[in-house]
C-alpha cells in the first residue's frame, strides 16, 4: 500500500508536469523522434521499465522501439510515454501500478515477479537453459504459455518475453573458477527465495538486496559481489568497485512485456491486436540488441575498465544445480505448474533437461 501511494504521488507529479508542457513529450525518451507533439486527444500509454535511461541500453532501446512503431502504426492514436530506471519506483511498485491500472504497460524482469505470480519461480531455477536459442525456444513455447496463463489471474497479460541474458558472478574478493571459490563470498542477488537458495547451494552467501542499494554496499564492503548480466556491471559502474568476472551463466534472466488486462480489453479490437503485434516485435528487437550488447559489454569491461575475466570450470556448477538443488524444488514446481506433486515438478524439469540435448552450450 505504501508503495502504491508513493507511485500515485509520483504519477500525479508527472502528469502535472506534462499538462504544463502541453502533455506531448515522453519523459523517458524525450518525445517523438522527430520532435513533433502527439495529438491532443491521443490515448496515453505509460510504459515502465527498470533499464538504464541511456543510449545503447538494450531494454531502453527496446522500449523506445515499441513507442516508435506503435505510435506510427496507430497513426497517432497512441502516445507512448516511456519511464525508465526508477522514475516510477522499484520493480515491485511498477508491478503494483500495472496490476492496479495506474500504469498501462511495462517491461518487467523476473525475480521480484514471483511474489505476484508464484509460477514465475520456474525462471529462477539455475542451469535450466544451456544457450540463448534453447532459452528462447522454451520460453516462447508451451513453457512460457503455461506461466503466462497464471498472470491473467491477477489482471495482467503477458504480451511477450525478452532478455536480460545469462547472469554471471563478479566480485572484488577473488576469481570464481569452481564452486569452492564461492565459499565465504557475499553475493547480492534479487529478492527471490529460489534464487537465494540456489546460490547458497552453489556455495556463496547469497544476500537479497534492493537494486538501488547495490553500489554503496559494494563500496562499503557489505557485499563482495553481484550476479548479473554484463550490461548491469557496465551501466551501474560496478567495475569501479569490483575486479573479477566469472562467466558462470547460472541463471537465464528474462523480462516480460506486461499490460493491465482490463485496460487492454477496453481498447478497440484492432488496437488490441496492434499493441500485441508491436510488443512482440519490440521483444524480438530487444533480444537482438541485447545479445550483441552483452558481448560488447564483456569486452569493454576487460579492455577499457581493467576487470579480470576468469576461466570457469562450468561442469561442477551444473552438477550441483541439477543433481542437488533441482530435487529440492520439484514439489514447488509441481504445485505451480503440475498436479501438486513433486513427481509432476520433476517431470517439468526433466522435459527441460531433455530438450537441452538438442543445443550446444553457449552461456556467454
Short mmCIF file of C-alpha atoms in Angstrom, two decimals:
data_model
loop_
_atom_site.label_atom_id
_atom_site.label_comp_id
_atom_site.label_asym_id
_atom_site.label_seq_id
_atom_site.Cartn_x
_atom_site.Cartn_y
_atom_site.Cartn_z
CA UNK A 1 0.00 0.00 0.00
CA UNK A 2 2.83 2.38 0.87
CA UNK A 3 4.48 1.69 -2.50
CA UNK A 4 1.19 2.25 -4.32
CA UNK A 5 0.60 5.59 -2.58
CA UNK A 6 4.13 6.62 -3.48
CA UNK A 7 3.51 5.66 -7.09
CA UNK A 8 0.27 7.64 -7.18
CA UNK A 9 2.08 10.73 -5.89
CA UNK A 10 4.87 10.31 -8.46
CA UNK A 11 2.36 9.92 -11.28
CA UNK A 12 0.41 12.97 -10.15
CA UNK A 13 3.61 14.99 -10.25
CA UNK A 14 4.50 13.64 -13.70
CA UNK A 15 1.03 14.32 -15.08
CA UNK A 16 1.15 17.83 -13.64
CA UNK A 17 4.45 18.48 -15.41
CA UNK A 18 3.12 17.03 -18.67
CA UNK A 19 -0.02 19.14 -18.58
CA UNK A 20 2.12 22.22 -18.01
CA UNK A 21 4.14 21.33 -21.09
CA UNK A 22 1.18 20.52 -23.29
CA UNK A 23 1.28 16.80 -22.43
CA UNK A 24 3.12 15.94 -25.62
CA UNK A 25 6.50 14.59 -24.60
CA UNK A 26 7.71 11.27 -23.27
CA UNK A 27 9.71 11.78 -20.05
CA UNK A 28 11.92 8.76 -20.57
CA UNK A 29 12.54 9.25 -24.26
CA UNK A 30 12.22 12.95 -24.90
CA UNK A 31 9.11 12.58 -27.04
CA UNK A 32 8.79 11.57 -30.69
CA UNK A 33 11.98 11.08 -32.69
CA UNK A 34 11.16 13.99 -34.95
CA UNK A 35 10.32 16.26 -32.04
CA UNK A 36 6.68 16.55 -33.05
CA UNK A 37 3.94 16.61 -30.44
CA UNK A 38 1.44 13.81 -30.03
CA UNK A 39 -2.15 14.68 -30.98
CA UNK A 40 -4.01 16.35 -28.11
CA UNK A 41 -6.56 13.53 -27.98
CA UNK A 42 -4.06 10.65 -28.22
CA UNK A 43 -4.51 7.78 -25.78
CA UNK A 44 -1.58 7.86 -23.35
CA UNK A 45 0.24 4.63 -22.53
CA UNK A 46 2.60 4.89 -19.58
CA UNK A 47 5.30 2.27 -20.21
CA UNK A 48 7.67 1.49 -17.32
CA UNK A 49 10.94 -0.41 -17.26
CA UNK A 50 13.94 -0.65 -14.93
CA UNK A 51 16.71 -0.32 -17.52
CA UNK A 52 19.22 2.49 -17.62
CA UNK A 53 17.98 5.60 -19.42
CA UNK A 54 20.97 5.73 -21.71
CA UNK A 55 21.64 5.32 -25.39
CA UNK A 56 22.50 1.73 -26.19
CA UNK A 57 20.86 0.13 -23.16
CA UNK A 58 19.01 -2.81 -24.77
CA UNK A 59 15.95 -2.61 -22.53
CA UNK A 60 15.55 1.12 -23.00
CA UNK A 61 16.16 0.87 -26.75
CA UNK A 62 13.52 -1.86 -26.97
CA UNK A 63 11.00 0.33 -25.16
CA UNK A 64 11.75 3.26 -27.47
CA UNK A 65 11.29 0.96 -30.46
CA UNK A 66 7.88 -0.08 -29.11
CA UNK A 67 6.99 3.58 -28.67
CA UNK A 68 8.04 4.40 -32.22
CA UNK A 69 6.27 1.59 -34.06
CA UNK A 70 3.04 1.73 -32.06
CA UNK A 71 2.69 5.50 -32.48
CA UNK A 72 3.44 5.23 -36.19
CA UNK A 73 1.19 2.25 -36.92
CA UNK A 74 -1.69 3.64 -34.88
CA UNK A 75 -1.40 6.93 -36.82
CA UNK A 76 -1.01 8.86 -33.59
CA UNK A 77 -3.90 7.16 -31.81
CA UNK A 78 -1.43 6.29 -29.01
CA UNK A 79 1.11 8.45 -27.20
CA UNK A 80 3.57 6.06 -25.53
CA UNK A 81 5.46 7.65 -22.64
CA UNK A 82 8.50 5.63 -21.59
CA UNK A 83 9.61 5.80 -17.95
CA UNK A 84 12.91 4.03 -17.31
CA UNK A 85 15.09 3.25 -14.30
CA UNK A 86 13.32 4.17 -11.03
CA UNK A 87 11.21 7.02 -12.44
CA UNK A 88 8.05 5.18 -11.38
CA UNK A 89 9.55 3.36 -8.41
CA UNK A 90 11.20 -0.02 -7.99
CA UNK A 91 10.09 -3.16 -9.78
CA UNK A 92 7.51 -4.16 -7.19
CA UNK A 93 6.00 -0.67 -7.29
CA UNK A 94 5.85 -0.83 -11.09
CA UNK A 95 4.10 -4.20 -10.92
CA UNK A 96 1.58 -2.88 -8.42
CA UNK A 97 0.98 0.04 -10.77
CA UNK A 98 0.35 -2.24 -13.75
CA UNK A 99 -1.91 -4.51 -11.71
CA UNK A 100 -3.97 -1.56 -10.49
CA UNK A 101 -4.08 0.08 -13.92
CA UNK A 102 -2.25 3.23 -12.85
CA UNK A 103 0.48 2.13 -15.29
CA UNK A 104 -0.81 0.63 -18.54
CA UNK A 105 2.25 -1.34 -19.61
CA UNK A 106 5.80 -2.26 -18.66
CA UNK A 107 8.85 -4.39 -19.39
CA UNK A 108 9.38 -6.20 -16.11
CA UNK A 109 12.19 -8.55 -15.11
CA UNK A 110 11.73 -11.94 -13.47
CA UNK A 111 12.76 -12.37 -9.84
CA UNK A 112 10.52 -9.90 -7.98
CA UNK A 113 7.60 -11.17 -10.07
CA UNK A 114 7.36 -14.37 -8.03
CA UNK A 115 5.61 -12.52 -5.19
CA UNK A 116 2.80 -11.73 -7.64
CA UNK A 117 2.75 -14.95 -9.70
CA UNK A 118 4.26 -17.99 -7.91
CA UNK A 119 4.74 -19.78 -11.25
CA UNK A 120 7.46 -17.23 -12.03
CA UNK A 121 9.69 -19.21 -9.66
CA UNK A 122 10.36 -21.50 -12.61
CA UNK A 123 12.50 -18.81 -14.27
CA UNK A 124 14.68 -18.59 -11.14
CA UNK A 125 15.91 -22.17 -11.42
CA UNK A 126 19.66 -22.43 -12.08
CA UNK A 127 21.18 -24.03 -15.18
CA UNK A 128 17.80 -24.66 -16.76
CA UNK A 129 18.82 -23.45 -20.23
CA UNK A 130 22.09 -24.20 -22.00
CA UNK A 131 22.05 -21.48 -24.67
CA UNK A 132 20.21 -18.38 -25.80
CA UNK A 133 18.41 -20.37 -28.52
CA UNK A 134 17.38 -23.03 -26.04
CA UNK A 135 16.01 -20.40 -23.66
CA UNK A 136 14.09 -18.61 -26.42
CA UNK A 137 12.56 -21.78 -27.83
CA UNK A 138 11.36 -22.93 -24.42
CA UNK A 139 10.18 -19.53 -23.18
CA UNK A 140 8.32 -18.75 -26.41
CA UNK A 141 6.71 -22.18 -26.45
CA UNK A 142 4.44 -24.20 -24.19
CA UNK A 143 6.54 -23.50 -21.11
CA UNK A 144 6.19 -19.73 -21.46
CA UNK A 145 2.49 -20.07 -22.24
CA UNK A 146 1.92 -22.06 -19.05
CA UNK A 147 3.46 -19.31 -16.92
CA UNK A 148 1.80 -16.50 -18.91
CA UNK A 149 -1.62 -18.02 -18.22
CA UNK A 150 -1.06 -17.56 -14.47
CA UNK A 151 -0.63 -13.80 -14.91
CA UNK A 152 -4.23 -13.48 -16.09
CA UNK A 153 -5.37 -14.46 -12.60
CA UNK A 154 -4.02 -11.16 -11.24
CA UNK A 155 -5.31 -8.96 -14.05
CA UNK A 156 -2.15 -8.76 -16.16
CA UNK A 157 -1.49 -10.08 -19.66
CA UNK A 158 1.94 -11.17 -20.89
CA UNK A 159 2.41 -9.73 -24.39
CA UNK A 160 5.85 -11.18 -24.98
CA UNK A 161 9.16 -12.18 -23.44
CA UNK A 162 12.57 -10.60 -23.95
CA UNK A 163 16.04 -10.98 -22.47
CA UNK A 164 18.05 -9.87 -19.54
CA UNK A 165 20.56 -12.53 -20.51
CA UNK A 166 22.67 -15.03 -18.64
CA UNK A 167 23.75 -13.92 -15.18
CA UNK A 168 27.38 -14.20 -14.07
CA UNK A 169 29.35 -13.66 -10.88
CA UNK A 170 31.50 -10.56 -10.45
CA UNK A 171 33.25 -9.61 -7.23
CA UNK A 172 36.10 -7.78 -5.52
CA UNK A 173 37.43 -10.70 -3.46
CA UNK A 174 38.83 -13.43 -5.71
CA UNK A 175 38.45 -15.22 -9.05
CA UNK A 176 35.50 -17.64 -9.06
CA UNK A 177 36.53 -20.64 -11.14
CA UNK A 178 34.91 -23.52 -9.22
CA UNK A 179 32.09 -23.74 -6.67
CA UNK A 180 34.68 -23.97 -3.88
CA UNK A 181 35.84 -20.44 -4.74
CA UNK A 182 32.42 -19.11 -3.70
CA UNK A 183 32.91 -20.17 -0.09
CA UNK A 184 32.59 -17.10 2.13
CA UNK A 185 31.85 -14.72 -0.74
CA UNK A 186 28.85 -12.47 -0.09
CA UNK A 187 26.90 -12.14 -3.33
CA UNK A 188 23.94 -9.84 -3.86
CA UNK A 189 21.01 -11.37 -5.67
CA UNK A 190 17.41 -10.49 -6.43
CA UNK A 191 14.67 -10.81 -3.85
CA UNK A 192 13.67 -14.32 -4.89
CA UNK A 193 13.54 -17.25 -2.47
CA UNK A 194 14.54 -19.72 -5.19
CA UNK A 195 17.48 -17.64 -6.39
CA UNK A 196 18.78 -17.19 -2.84
CA UNK A 197 18.53 -20.92 -2.14
CA UNK A 198 20.14 -21.82 -5.47
CA UNK A 199 23.12 -19.53 -4.92
CA UNK A 200 23.63 -20.81 -1.40
CA UNK A 201 23.61 -24.34 -2.79
CA UNK A 202 26.33 -23.34 -5.27
CA UNK A 203 28.46 -22.24 -2.32
CA UNK A 204 28.23 -18.49 -1.79
CA UNK A 205 26.48 -16.43 0.88
CA UNK A 206 23.52 -15.03 -1.05
CA UNK A 207 22.21 -11.66 0.09
CA UNK A 208 18.95 -10.33 -1.40
CA UNK A 209 19.21 -6.58 -1.68
CA UNK A 210 17.28 -3.80 -3.41
CA UNK A 211 18.90 -2.88 -6.73
CA UNK A 212 19.42 0.77 -5.79
CA UNK A 213 21.49 -0.18 -2.75
CA UNK A 214 23.99 -2.44 -4.51
CA UNK A 215 26.73 0.04 -5.46
CA UNK A 216 27.05 1.52 -1.97
CA UNK A 217 27.00 -1.99 -0.45
CA UNK A 218 29.91 -2.98 -2.71
CA UNK A 219 31.72 0.23 -1.92
CA UNK A 220 31.34 -0.26 1.83
CA UNK A 221 32.18 -3.97 1.76
CA UNK A 222 28.75 -5.09 2.98
CA UNK A 223 28.77 -7.43 -0.03
CA UNK A 224 31.68 -8.79 -2.05
CA UNK A 225 30.00 -9.08 -5.41
CA UNK A 226 26.91 -9.46 -7.53
CA UNK A 227 25.41 -11.87 -10.03
CA UNK A 228 24.13 -10.01 -13.08
CA UNK A 229 24.33 -9.86 -16.86
CA UNK A 230 27.31 -7.90 -18.19
CA UNK A 231 25.27 -4.83 -19.06
CA UNK A 232 24.45 -4.14 -15.41
CA UNK A 233 28.10 -4.32 -14.37
CA UNK A 234 28.67 -1.68 -17.03
CA UNK A 235 25.66 0.60 -16.62
CA UNK A 236 25.90 0.61 -12.82
CA UNK A 237 29.70 1.13 -12.87
CA UNK A 238 30.32 -1.90 -10.65
CA UNK A 239 33.72 -2.10 -12.37
CA UNK A 240 34.75 0.77 -10.10
CA UNK A 241 34.34 -1.40 -7.00
CA UNK A 242 34.87 -4.92 -8.39
CA UNK A 243 37.78 -6.71 -10.04
CA UNK A 244 36.78 -10.20 -11.18
CA UNK A 245 34.19 -11.51 -13.67
CA UNK A 246 33.36 -15.21 -13.76
CA UNK A 247 31.14 -16.20 -16.71
CA UNK A 248 29.12 -18.89 -14.95
CA UNK A 249 25.78 -18.30 -16.70
CA UNK A 250 23.97 -19.81 -13.71
CA UNK A 251 20.58 -18.12 -14.33
CA UNK A 252 18.90 -17.05 -17.54
CA UNK A 253 17.34 -13.70 -16.77
CA UNK A 254 14.18 -12.86 -18.70
CA UNK A 255 11.76 -9.96 -18.88
CA UNK A 256 8.14 -9.65 -19.91
CA UNK A 257 6.10 -7.05 -21.76
CA UNK A 258 3.06 -6.77 -19.48
CA UNK A 259 -0.23 -4.92 -19.82
CA UNK A 260 -3.11 -4.36 -17.45
CA UNK A 261 -5.76 -6.80 -18.70
CA UNK A 262 -8.78 -4.54 -18.12
CA UNK A 263 -7.11 -1.60 -19.81
CA UNK A 264 -6.11 -3.71 -22.80
CA UNK A 265 -9.61 -5.15 -23.11
CA UNK A 266 -11.02 -1.61 -23.09
CA UNK A 267 -9.12 -0.71 -26.27
CA UNK A 268 -10.66 -1.13 -29.74
CA UNK A 269 -10.16 -4.68 -31.00
CA UNK A 270 -7.94 -3.63 -33.89
CA UNK A 271 -5.78 -1.62 -31.50
CA UNK A 272 -5.51 -4.55 -29.08
CA UNK A 273 -4.13 -6.62 -31.96
CA UNK A 274 -1.75 -3.81 -32.90
CA UNK A 275 -0.45 -3.45 -29.34
CA UNK A 276 0.24 -7.19 -29.16
CA UNK A 277 1.92 -7.11 -32.58
CA UNK A 278 4.18 -4.18 -31.68
CA UNK A 279 5.03 -5.69 -28.29
CA UNK A 280 6.13 -8.95 -29.94
CA UNK A 281 8.26 -7.06 -32.45
CA UNK A 282 9.82 -4.90 -29.72
CA UNK A 283 10.70 -8.01 -27.70
CA UNK A 284 12.38 -9.56 -30.75
CA UNK A 285 14.25 -6.32 -31.39
CA UNK A 286 15.39 -6.13 -27.77
CA UNK A 287 16.69 -9.68 -27.89
CA UNK A 288 18.75 -8.90 -30.98
CA UNK A 289 20.19 -5.75 -29.40
CA UNK A 290 20.78 -7.42 -26.07
CA UNK A 291 22.85 -10.34 -27.33
CA UNK A 292 25.20 -8.07 -29.27
CA UNK A 293 25.40 -5.62 -26.37
CA UNK A 294 26.26 -8.29 -23.80
CA UNK A 295 29.24 -9.42 -25.85
CA UNK A 296 30.44 -5.83 -26.28
CA UNK A 297 29.97 -5.03 -22.59
CA UNK A 298 32.04 -8.08 -21.65
CA UNK A 299 34.86 -6.93 -23.93
CA UNK A 300 34.72 -3.34 -22.68
CA UNK A 301 34.71 -4.32 -19.01
CA UNK A 302 38.03 -6.10 -19.55
CA UNK A 303 39.71 -3.92 -22.17
CA UNK A 304 38.54 -0.47 -21.05
CA UNK A 305 37.91 -0.87 -17.34
CA UNK A 306 40.53 -3.42 -16.33
CA UNK A 307 38.34 -6.20 -14.96
CA UNK A 308 39.73 -9.71 -14.98
CA UNK A 309 37.75 -12.37 -16.88
CA UNK A 310 38.27 -15.73 -15.19
CA UNK A 311 38.12 -19.15 -16.82
CA UNK A 312 35.34 -21.17 -15.20
CA UNK A 313 35.03 -24.94 -14.87
CA UNK A 314 31.30 -24.99 -15.50
CA UNK A 315 30.64 -28.73 -15.05
CA UNK A 316 30.63 -28.82 -11.21
CA UNK A 317 28.30 -25.80 -11.07
CA UNK A 318 25.84 -27.59 -13.34
CA UNK A 319 26.13 -30.82 -11.38
CA UNK A 320 25.34 -29.13 -8.06
CA UNK A 321 22.41 -27.26 -9.57
CA UNK A 322 20.77 -30.15 -11.38
CA UNK A 323 21.58 -33.08 -9.13
CA UNK A 324 21.47 -31.43 -5.69
CA UNK A 325 19.35 -28.29 -5.96
CA UNK A 326 16.69 -29.16 -8.53
CA UNK A 327 15.28 -32.07 -6.45
CA UNK A 328 14.67 -29.69 -3.53
CA UNK A 329 12.37 -27.65 -5.79
CA UNK A 330 10.37 -30.41 -7.52
CA UNK A 331 7.45 -30.05 -5.12
CA UNK A 332 7.37 -26.27 -5.62
CA UNK A 333 7.38 -26.64 -9.41
CA UNK A 334 4.72 -29.33 -9.16
CA UNK A 335 2.45 -27.02 -7.18
CA UNK A 336 2.76 -24.11 -9.58
CA UNK A 337 2.82 -25.92 -12.92
CA UNK A 338 1.94 -29.57 -12.32
CA UNK A 339 -0.63 -31.54 -10.36
CA UNK A 340 0.77 -30.50 -7.00
CA UNK A 341 3.18 -33.39 -6.57
CA UNK A 342 6.97 -33.49 -6.60
CA UNK A 343 6.72 -36.09 -9.37
CA UNK A 344 4.95 -33.63 -11.68
CA UNK A 345 7.53 -30.96 -10.87
CA UNK A 346 10.31 -33.38 -11.72
CA UNK A 347 8.56 -34.15 -15.00
CA UNK A 348 8.64 -30.45 -15.93
CA UNK A 349 12.36 -30.17 -15.17
CA UNK A 350 13.13 -33.48 -16.90
CA UNK A 351 11.37 -32.20 -20.02
CA UNK A 352 13.53 -29.06 -19.99
CA UNK A 353 16.71 -31.08 -19.42
CA UNK A 354 15.81 -33.46 -22.25
CA UNK A 355 15.21 -30.55 -24.64
CA UNK A 356 18.67 -29.17 -23.83
CA UNK A 357 20.31 -32.13 -25.59
CA UNK A 358 19.43 -30.54 -28.94
CA UNK A 359 21.54 -27.42 -28.25
CA UNK A 360 25.20 -26.54 -27.90
CA UNK A 361 26.28 -24.81 -24.69
CA UNK A 362 26.51 -21.02 -25.03
CA UNK A 363 26.23 -19.31 -21.64
CA UNK A 364 28.05 -16.14 -22.71
#
